[in-house]
Coordinates of N, CA and C in Angstrom, one line a residue:
X1 N 9.4 -41.4 -9.3 CA 10.2 -40.2 -9.6 C 10.4 -39.3 -8.5
X2 N 11.7 -38.9 -8.3 CA 12.0 -37.9 -7.2 C 11.7 -36.5 -7.7
X3 N 11.1 -35.7 -6.7 CA 10.8 -34.4 -7.0 C 12.0 -33.5 -7.3
X4 N 11.8 -32.4 -8.0 CA 12.9 -31.5 -8.3 C 12.3 -30.1 -8.4
X5 N 13.1 -29.1 -8.7 CA 12.7 -27.7 -8.9 C 13.4 -27.2 -10.1
X6 N 12.6 -26.7 -11.0 CA 13.1 -26.0 -12.2 C 13.4 -24.6 -11.9
X7 N 14.7 -24.2 -12.0 CA 15.1 -22.8 -11.6 C 15.4 -22.0 -12.8
X8 N 14.8 -20.9 -12.9 CA 15.0 -19.9 -14.0 C 15.2 -18.5 -13.4
X9 N 15.9 -17.6 -14.1 CA 16.0 -16.2 -13.7 C 15.4 -15.4 -14.8
X10 N 14.6 -14.4 -14.4 CA 14.0 -13.4 -15.3 C 14.5 -12.1 -14.9
X11 N 15.7 -11.7 -15.3 CA 16.3 -10.4 -14.7 C 16.6 -10.6 -13.3
X12 N 16.0 -9.7 -12.4 CA 16.3 -9.8 -11.0 C 15.4 -10.8 -10.2
X13 N 14.5 -11.5 -11.0 CA 13.5 -12.4 -10.4 C 13.9 -13.8 -10.6
X14 N 13.9 -14.6 -9.5 CA 14.1 -16.1 -9.7 C 12.8 -16.7 -9.7
X15 N 12.6 -17.7 -10.6 CA 11.4 -18.4 -10.7 C 11.7 -19.9 -10.4
X16 N 11.1 -20.4 -9.3 CA 11.3 -21.8 -8.9 C 10.0 -22.5 -9.1
X17 N 10.0 -23.6 -9.9 CA 8.8 -24.3 -10.2 C 8.9 -25.8 -9.8
X18 N 8.1 -26.2 -8.8 CA 8.1 -27.5 -8.3 C 7.6 -28.5 -9.3
X19 N 8.3 -29.7 -9.4 CA 7.9 -30.7 -10.4 C 8.1 -32.1 -9.8
X20 N 7.0 -32.9 -9.8 CA 7.1 -34.3 -9.4 C 5.9 -35.0 -9.9
X21 N 5.8 -35.2 -11.2 CA 4.7 -35.9 -11.8 C 4.7 -37.4 -11.4
X22 N 3.5 -38.0 -11.4 CA 2.2 -37.5 -11.8 C 1.4 -36.8 -10.6
X23 N 1.8 -37.1 -9.4 CA 1.1 -36.6 -8.3 C 1.4 -35.2 -7.8
X24 N 2.6 -34.7 -8.1 CA 3.0 -33.4 -7.7 C 3.2 -33.3 -6.2
X25 N 3.7 -34.3 -5.6 CA 4.0 -34.3 -4.1 C 5.4 -33.8 -3.9
X26 N 5.7 -33.4 -2.6 CA 7.0 -33.0 -2.2 C 7.6 -34.2 -1.6
X27 N 8.9 -34.4 -1.8 CA 9.7 -35.5 -1.1 C 11.1 -35.1 -0.9
X28 N 12.0 -36.0 -0.5 CA 13.3 -35.7 -0.2 C 14.1 -35.0 -1.3
X29 N 13.8 -35.4 -2.6 CA 14.4 -34.8 -3.7 C 14.0 -33.3 -3.8
X30 N 12.8 -33.0 -3.6 CA 12.3 -31.6 -3.6 C 13.0 -30.8 -2.5
X31 N 13.1 -31.4 -1.3 CA 13.8 -30.7 -0.2 C 15.2 -30.4 -0.6
X32 N 16.0 -31.3 -1.2 CA 17.3 -31.1 -1.6 C 17.4 -30.0 -2.7
X33 N 16.5 -30.0 -3.6 CA 16.4 -29.0 -4.7 C 16.1 -27.6 -4.1
X34 N 15.2 -27.6 -3.2 CA 14.8 -26.3 -2.6 C 16.0 -25.7 -1.8
X35 N 16.7 -26.6 -1.1 CA 17.9 -26.1 -0.3 C 18.9 -25.5 -1.3
X36 N 19.2 -26.2 -2.4 CA 20.1 -25.7 -3.4 C 19.7 -24.4 -4.0
X37 N 18.4 -24.3 -4.3 CA 17.8 -23.0 -4.8 C 17.9 -21.9 -3.9
X38 N 17.7 -22.1 -2.6 CA 17.8 -21.0 -1.6 C 19.2 -20.6 -1.5
X39 N 20.2 -21.5 -1.5 CA 21.6 -21.2 -1.5 C 21.9 -20.2 -2.6
X40 N 21.4 -20.6 -3.8 CA 21.7 -19.7 -5.0 C 21.0 -18.4 -4.9
X41 N 19.8 -18.3 -4.4 CA 19.1 -17.0 -4.2 C 19.8 -16.1 -3.2
X42 N 20.2 -16.7 -2.1 CA 20.8 -16.0 -1.0 C 22.2 -15.5 -1.4
X43 N 22.9 -16.3 -2.3 CA 24.2 -15.9 -2.6 C 24.4 -15.0 -3.8
X44 N 23.3 -14.7 -4.5 CA 23.4 -13.9 -5.8 C 22.7 -12.6 -5.5
X45 N 23.5 -11.5 -5.4 CA 23.0 -10.2 -5.2 C 22.1 -9.7 -6.3
X46 N 22.3 -10.2 -7.5 CA 21.5 -9.8 -8.7 C 20.0 -10.3 -8.6
X47 N 19.8 -11.3 -7.8 CA 18.4 -11.8 -7.6 C 17.8 -11.0 -6.4
X48 N 16.7 -10.3 -6.7 CA 16.0 -9.5 -5.7 C 14.7 -10.1 -5.1
X49 N 14.1 -10.9 -5.9 CA 12.8 -11.5 -5.6 C 12.7 -12.9 -6.1
X50 N 12.0 -13.8 -5.4 CA 11.8 -15.1 -5.9 C 10.3 -15.5 -5.9
X51 N 9.9 -16.2 -7.0 CA 8.6 -16.7 -7.2 C 8.6 -18.2 -7.1
X52 N 7.7 -18.8 -6.3 CA 7.5 -20.2 -6.2 C 6.2 -20.6 -6.9
X53 N 6.3 -21.6 -7.8 CA 5.1 -22.0 -8.6 C 5.2 -23.5 -8.8
X54 N 4.1 -24.0 -9.4 CA 4.1 -25.4 -9.8 C 4.4 -25.6 -11.2
X55 N 5.1 -26.6 -11.6 CA 5.4 -26.9 -13.0 C 4.5 -27.9 -13.6
X56 N 3.8 -28.7 -12.7 CA 2.9 -29.8 -13.2 C 1.5 -29.2 -13.3
X57 N 0.7 -29.6 -14.3 CA -0.6 -29.0 -14.5 C -1.5 -29.2 -13.3
X58 N -2.2 -28.2 -12.9 CA -3.2 -28.3 -11.8 C -2.6 -28.5 -10.4
X59 N -1.3 -28.3 -10.3 CA -0.7 -28.5 -9.0 C 0.3 -27.4 -8.6
X60 N 0.3 -26.9 -7.4 CA 1.4 -26.1 -6.8 C 2.3 -27.1 -6.2
X61 N 2.0 -27.5 -5.0 CA 2.6 -28.8 -4.4 C 1.4 -29.4 -3.7
X62 N 1.1 -30.7 -4.1 CA -0.2 -31.3 -3.6 C -0.1 -31.5 -2.1
X63 N 1.0 -32.1 -1.7 CA 1.3 -32.3 -0.2 C 2.7 -33.0 -0.1
X64 N 3.1 -33.2 1.1 CA 4.4 -34.0 1.2 C 4.0 -35.5 1.1
X65 N 4.9 -36.2 0.5 CA 4.7 -37.7 0.2 C 4.4 -38.4 1.5
X66 N 3.2 -38.9 1.7 CA 2.8 -39.5 3.0 C 3.6 -40.8 3.2
X67 N 4.0 -41.5 2.2 CA 4.8 -42.7 2.4 C 6.1 -42.4 3.0
X68 N 6.7 -41.3 2.6 CA 8.0 -40.8 3.2 C 7.8 -40.5 4.7
X69 N 6.7 -39.7 4.9 CA 6.4 -39.3 6.3 C 6.2 -40.6 7.2
X70 N 5.5 -41.6 6.7 CA 5.2 -42.8 7.5 C 6.5 -43.5 7.8
X71 N 7.4 -43.6 6.8 CA 8.7 -44.3 7.0 C 9.5 -43.5 8.0
X72 N 9.5 -42.2 8.0 CA 10.2 -41.4 9.0 C 9.7 -41.7 10.4
X73 N 8.3 -41.7 10.5 CA 7.7 -41.9 11.8 C 8.0 -43.2 12.4
X74 N 8.0 -44.3 11.5 CA 8.3 -45.6 12.0 C 9.8 -45.7 12.5
X75 N 10.7 -45.0 11.7 CA 12.1 -45.0 12.1 C 12.3 -44.3 13.5
X76 N 11.6 -43.2 13.7 CA 11.7 -42.5 15.0 C 11.1 -43.3 16.1
X77 N 10.0 -44.0 15.8 CA 9.4 -44.8 16.9 C 10.3 -46.0 17.3
X78 N 11.0 -46.6 16.2 CA 11.9 -47.7 16.5 C 13.1 -47.3 17.3
X79 N 13.5 -46.0 17.1 CA 14.6 -45.5 17.9 C 14.2 -45.0 19.3
X80 N 12.9 -45.1 19.5 CA 12.4 -44.6 20.8 C 12.4 -43.1 21.0
X81 N 12.3 -42.4 19.9 CA 12.4 -40.9 20.0 C 11.1 -40.3 20.5
X82 N 11.2 -39.4 21.4 CA 10.1 -38.7 22.0 C 10.4 -37.2 22.0
X83 N 9.4 -36.3 21.7 CA 9.6 -34.9 21.7 C 8.7 -34.2 22.7
X84 N 9.1 -33.1 23.2 CA 8.4 -32.3 24.2 C 8.8 -30.9 24.1
X85 N 8.2 -30.0 24.9 CA 8.7 -28.6 24.9 C 10.2 -28.5 25.4
X86 N 10.6 -29.4 26.2 CA 12.0 -29.4 26.6 C 12.9 -30.1 25.6
X87 N 12.3 -30.9 24.8 CA 13.1 -31.6 23.8 C 12.4 -31.5 22.4
X88 N 12.5 -30.4 21.8 CA 11.7 -30.1 20.5 C 12.2 -30.9 19.4
X89 N 11.4 -31.0 18.3 CA 11.8 -31.6 17.1 C 13.0 -30.8 16.5
X90 N 14.1 -31.5 16.0 CA 15.2 -30.7 15.4 C 14.7 -29.9 14.3
X91 N 15.3 -28.7 14.1 CA 15.0 -27.8 13.0 C 15.8 -28.1 11.8
X92 N 15.2 -29.1 11.0 CA 15.9 -29.5 9.8 C 14.9 -29.9 8.8
X93 N 15.4 -30.2 7.6 CA 14.4 -30.6 6.5 C 13.5 -29.5 6.1
X94 N 12.3 -29.8 5.7 CA 11.4 -28.8 5.2 C 11.2 -27.6 6.2
X95 N 10.9 -27.9 7.6 CA 10.7 -26.8 8.5 C 11.9 -25.8 8.5
X96 N 13.1 -26.2 8.4 CA 14.3 -25.3 8.4 C 14.3 -24.5 7.1
X97 N 13.9 -25.2 5.9 CA 13.9 -24.5 4.7 C 12.8 -23.4 4.7
X98 N 11.7 -23.7 5.2 CA 10.6 -22.7 5.3 C 11.0 -21.5 6.2
X99 N 11.7 -21.8 7.3 CA 12.2 -20.7 8.1 C 13.2 -19.8 7.4
X100 N 14.0 -20.4 6.5 CA 14.9 -19.6 5.7 C 14.1 -18.7 4.7
X101 N 13.0 -19.2 4.1 CA 12.2 -18.4 3.2 C 11.5 -17.2 4.0
X102 N 11.0 -17.5 5.2 CA 10.3 -16.5 6.0 C 11.2 -15.5 6.5
X103 N 12.4 -15.9 6.9 CA 13.3 -14.9 7.5 C 14.3 -14.3 6.5
X104 N 14.3 -14.7 5.3 CA 15.3 -14.2 4.3 C 15.1 -12.7 4.0
X105 N 16.1 -12.1 3.5 CA 16.1 -10.7 3.2 C 15.3 -10.4 1.9
X106 N 15.1 -11.4 1.1 CA 14.5 -11.2 -0.2 C 13.1 -11.7 -0.2
X107 N 12.1 -11.0 -0.8 CA 10.7 -11.4 -0.8 C 10.5 -12.7 -1.6
X108 N 9.6 -13.5 -1.1 CA 9.1 -14.7 -1.8 C 7.6 -14.6 -2.1
X109 N 7.2 -14.9 -3.3 CA 5.9 -14.9 -3.7 C 5.4 -16.3 -4.2
X110 N 4.3 -16.7 -3.7 CA 3.7 -18.0 -4.1 C 2.7 -17.8 -5.2
X111 N 2.8 -18.4 -6.3 CA 1.9 -18.4 -7.4 C 1.1 -19.7 -7.4
X112 N -0.1 -19.7 -6.8 CA -0.8 -21.0 -6.6 C -1.8 -21.2 -7.7
X113 N -1.5 -22.1 -8.6 CA -2.4 -22.3 -9.8 C -2.8 -23.8 -9.8
X114 N -3.1 -24.3 -8.6 CA -3.5 -25.7 -8.6 C -3.6 -26.2 -7.1
X115 N -3.6 -27.5 -6.9 CA -3.7 -28.1 -5.6 C -2.6 -27.6 -4.7
X116 N -2.9 -27.2 -3.5 CA -1.9 -26.6 -2.6 C -2.3 -27.0 -1.2
X117 N -1.8 -28.2 -0.7 CA -2.3 -28.7 0.5 C -1.1 -29.2 1.4
X118 N -1.4 -29.3 2.7 CA -0.4 -29.9 3.6 C 1.0 -29.2 3.5
X119 N 2.0 -29.9 3.2 CA 3.4 -29.3 3.1 C 3.4 -28.2 2.0
X120 N 2.7 -28.4 0.9 CA 2.6 -27.5 -0.1 C 2.1 -26.1 0.3
X121 N 1.0 -26.2 1.1 CA 0.4 -24.9 1.6 C 1.3 -24.3 2.7
X122 N 2.1 -25.2 3.4 CA 3.0 -24.6 4.4 C 4.1 -23.8 3.7
X123 N 4.5 -24.3 2.5 CA 5.5 -23.5 1.7 C 4.9 -22.2 1.4
X124 N 3.7 -22.2 0.9 CA 3.0 -20.9 0.5 C 2.9 -20.0 1.7
X125 N 2.6 -20.5 2.9 CA 2.4 -19.7 4.1 C 3.7 -19.0 4.5
X126 N 4.8 -19.7 4.2 CA 6.1 -19.1 4.5 C 6.5 -17.9 3.6
X127 N 5.8 -17.8 2.5 CA 6.1 -16.7 1.5 C 5.5 -15.4 2.0
X128 N 6.0 -14.3 1.5 CA 5.5 -12.9 1.8 C 4.2 -12.6 1.2
X129 N 4.0 -13.0 -0.1 CA 2.8 -12.8 -0.8 C 2.3 -14.1 -1.4
X130 N 1.0 -14.2 -1.6 CA 0.4 -15.4 -2.2 C -0.7 -15.0 -3.1
X131 N -0.7 -15.5 -4.4 CA -1.7 -15.3 -5.3 C -2.3 -16.6 -5.7
X132 N -3.6 -16.8 -5.7 CA -4.3 -18.0 -6.1 C -5.0 -17.8 -7.4
X133 N -4.9 -18.7 -8.3 CA -5.5 -18.7 -9.6 C -7.0 -19.1 -9.4
X134 N -7.9 -18.3 -10.0 CA -9.3 -18.7 -9.9 C -9.6 -20.1 -10.3
X135 N -10.4 -20.8 -9.5 CA -10.7 -22.2 -9.8 C -10.9 -22.9 -8.5
X136 N -11.4 -24.1 -8.7 CA -11.7 -25.0 -7.5 C -10.5 -25.8 -7.1
X137 N -9.4 -25.1 -6.8 CA -8.2 -25.8 -6.4 C -8.2 -25.9 -4.9
X138 N -8.0 -27.1 -4.4 CA -8.0 -27.3 -2.9 C -6.8 -26.7 -2.3
X139 N -7.0 -25.8 -1.3 CA -6.0 -25.1 -0.5 C -6.2 -25.3 1.0
X140 N -5.2 -25.7 1.7 CA -5.4 -25.9 3.1 C -4.5 -27.0 3.7
X141 N -4.8 -27.4 4.9 CA -4.0 -28.3 5.7 C -4.9 -29.5 6.1
X142 N -5.2 -30.4 5.2 CA -6.1 -31.5 5.5 C -5.5 -32.7 6.2
X143 N -4.2 -32.7 6.6 CA -3.6 -33.9 7.1 C -4.1 -34.5 8.3
X144 N -4.9 -33.6 9.1 CA -5.5 -34.2 10.3 C -6.5 -35.3 10.0
X145 N -7.0 -35.3 8.7 CA -7.9 -36.4 8.3 C -7.3 -37.8 8.4
X146 N -6.0 -37.8 8.2 CA -5.3 -39.1 8.3 C -4.4 -39.2 9.5
X147 N -4.6 -38.3 10.5 CA -3.9 -38.5 11.8 C -2.6 -37.8 11.8
X148 N -2.3 -36.8 10.9 CA -1.0 -36.1 10.9 C -1.2 -34.7 11.3
X149 N -0.2 -34.2 12.0 CA -0.2 -32.7 12.4 C 0.6 -32.0 11.4
X150 N 0.1 -30.8 11.0 CA 0.9 -29.9 10.1 C 2.3 -29.7 10.7
X151 N 3.3 -30.2 10.2 CA 4.6 -30.2 10.9 C 5.7 -29.3 10.4
X152 N 5.3 -28.4 9.5 CA 6.4 -27.6 8.9 C 6.0 -26.1 9.1
X153 N 5.4 -25.8 10.2 CA 5.1 -24.4 10.6 C 3.6 -24.0 10.4
X154 N 2.8 -24.9 9.8 CA 1.4 -24.5 9.5 C 0.6 -24.1 10.8
X155 N 0.9 -24.8 11.9 CA 0.1 -24.5 13.1 C 0.5 -23.2 13.7
X156 N 1.7 -22.6 13.3 CA 2.1 -21.3 13.8 C 1.7 -20.2 12.8
X157 N 2.0 -20.4 11.5 CA 1.9 -19.4 10.5 C 0.4 -19.1 10.2
X158 N -0.4 -20.2 10.2 CA -1.8 -19.9 9.8 C -2.6 -19.1 10.8
X159 N -2.5 -19.4 12.2 CA -3.1 -18.5 13.1 C -2.6 -17.0 13.0
X160 N -1.4 -16.8 12.8 CA -0.9 -15.5 12.7 C -1.5 -14.7 11.5
X161 N -1.8 -15.5 10.5 CA -2.4 -14.9 9.2 C -3.8 -14.6 9.3
X162 N -4.6 -15.6 9.9 CA -6.1 -15.4 9.8 C -6.8 -15.5 11.2
X163 N -6.0 -15.6 12.3 CA -6.5 -15.6 13.6 C -6.7 -17.1 14.1
X164 N -6.7 -17.2 15.4 CA -6.6 -18.5 16.0 C -7.9 -19.3 15.8
X165 N -9.1 -18.7 15.9 CA -10.4 -19.4 15.8 C -10.5 -20.0 14.4
X166 N -10.3 -19.2 13.4 CA -10.5 -19.6 12.0 C -9.4 -20.7 11.7
X167 N -8.2 -20.5 12.1 CA -7.1 -21.5 11.9 C -7.4 -22.8 12.5
X168 N -8.0 -22.8 13.7 CA -8.3 -24.0 14.4 C -9.4 -24.8 13.6
X169 N -10.4 -24.0 13.1 CA -11.4 -24.6 12.3 C -10.9 -25.4 11.2
X170 N -10.0 -24.7 10.4 CA -9.4 -25.3 9.2 C -8.5 -26.5 9.6
X171 N -7.7 -26.4 10.6 CA -6.7 -27.4 10.9 C -7.4 -28.6 11.5
X172 N -8.2 -28.4 12.6 CA -8.8 -29.5 13.3 C -9.8 -30.3 12.4
X173 N -10.6 -29.6 11.5 CA -11.5 -30.3 10.6 C -10.8 -30.7 9.3
X174 N -9.6 -30.3 9.1 CA -8.9 -30.7 7.9 C -9.6 -30.2 6.6
X175 N -10.2 -29.0 6.8 CA -11.0 -28.5 5.7 C -10.1 -27.7 4.7
X176 N -10.4 -28.0 3.4 CA -9.7 -27.2 2.3 C -10.7 -26.3 1.7
X177 N -10.2 -25.2 1.1 CA -11.1 -24.2 0.4 C -10.6 -24.0 -1.0
X178 N -11.5 -23.4 -1.8 CA -11.1 -23.0 -3.1 C -10.5 -21.6 -3.2
X179 N -10.1 -21.2 -4.3 CA -9.3 -20.0 -4.4 C -10.1 -18.7 -4.0
X180 N -11.3 -18.6 -4.3 CA -12.1 -17.4 -3.9 C -12.3 -17.4 -2.4
X181 N -12.6 -18.5 -1.8 CA -12.8 -18.5 -0.3 C -11.4 -18.3 0.3
X182 N -10.3 -18.8 -0.3 CA -9.0 -18.5 0.3 C -8.7 -17.0 0.4
X183 N -9.2 -16.3 -0.7 CA -9.0 -14.8 -0.7 C -9.8 -14.2 0.4
X184 N -11.1 -14.6 0.5 CA -12.0 -14.0 1.5 C -11.5 -14.2 2.9
X185 N -10.9 -15.4 3.2 CA -10.4 -15.7 4.5 C -9.1 -15.0 4.8
X186 N -8.4 -14.5 3.7 CA -7.1 -13.9 3.9 C -5.9 -14.9 3.8
X187 N -6.2 -16.1 3.3 CA -5.2 -17.1 3.2 C -4.2 -16.7 2.0
X188 N -4.7 -16.0 1.1 CA -3.9 -15.5 -0.1 C -4.2 -14.0 -0.2
X189 N -3.3 -13.4 -0.9 CA -3.4 -11.9 -1.1 C -4.6 -11.6 -2.0
X190 N -4.8 -12.5 -3.0 CA -5.9 -12.2 -4.0 C -6.1 -13.5 -4.8
X191 N -7.4 -13.6 -5.3 CA -7.7 -14.6 -6.3 C -7.7 -13.9 -7.6
X192 N -6.9 -14.4 -8.6 CA -6.7 -13.7 -9.8 C -6.8 -14.7 -11.0
X193 N -7.0 -14.2 -12.2 CA -7.2 -15.0 -13.4 C -5.9 -15.8 -13.7
X194 N -4.8 -15.3 -13.4 CA -3.5 -15.9 -13.8 C -2.5 -15.7 -12.6
X195 N -2.3 -16.7 -11.8 CA -1.5 -16.5 -10.6 C 0.0 -16.1 -10.9
X196 N 0.5 -16.8 -11.9 CA 1.9 -16.5 -12.2 C 2.1 -15.1 -12.8
X197 N 1.2 -14.7 -13.6 CA 1.2 -13.3 -14.2 C 1.1 -12.3 -13.0
X198 N 0.3 -12.5 -12.1 CA 0.1 -11.6 -10.9 C 1.4 -11.6 -10.1
X199 N 2.0 -12.8 -9.9 CA 3.2 -12.9 -9.1 C 4.4 -12.2 -9.9
X200 N 4.4 -12.3 -11.2 CA 5.5 -11.6 -12.0 C 5.3 -10.1 -11.9
X201 N 4.1 -9.7 -11.9 CA 3.8 -8.2 -11.8 C 4.3 -7.7 -10.5
X202 N 3.9 -8.4 -9.4 CA 4.3 -8.0 -8.1 C 5.8 -8.0 -7.9
X203 N 6.4 -9.1 -8.5 CA 7.9 -9.2 -8.4 C 8.6 -8.1 -9.1
X204 N 8.1 -7.7 -10.2 CA 8.7 -6.6 -11.0 C 8.7 -5.3 -10.1
X205 N 7.6 -5.1 -9.5 CA 7.5 -3.9 -8.6 C 8.5 -4.0 -7.4
X206 N 8.5 -5.1 -6.8 CA 9.4 -5.3 -5.7 C 10.9 -5.2 -6.1
X207 N 11.2 -5.8 -7.2 CA 12.6 -5.7 -7.7 C 13.1 -4.3 -7.9

């Protein structure tokens, strides 16, 4: 099944819920749905704030589909593509979408009520506020465990958020943390009983 985003409006607040059962991973379908949702948010003056959440139980976004990433990497290798500071990776796909979230005029809030790793956590990092629901939900950038670099801004946004030393520890070791430790480290604004309720409360104040 291809991932999608359920889009609702609650007055001036847009609620975007990622869905791709059973694994809850992000893929090309999710990217297309997120691009369409951002177009709608940016083009509607009545929308003042956006909340990003998961629609599948126990998941925000688990991670980007590794099979898709592998296929892309193989295709780039077959084309002989190489990247360097003089020839950077093109700003498209998920990295471009997260740059739009970060640079947009309207605040984005991540309501993390489940697994939030890899590309899913990079989505949360691009948001202005993050609330994690209490529980042992894995949060972080574990992709180095399988030889992948966080490729959608995680290596830039995480050090800015919690400092270079702590970010290097988490990224290089591929360590994930639970909601309470995420709050102690400053990865999220707070660990709360209900992440979506906390996000809605903050969104109402911002709107």
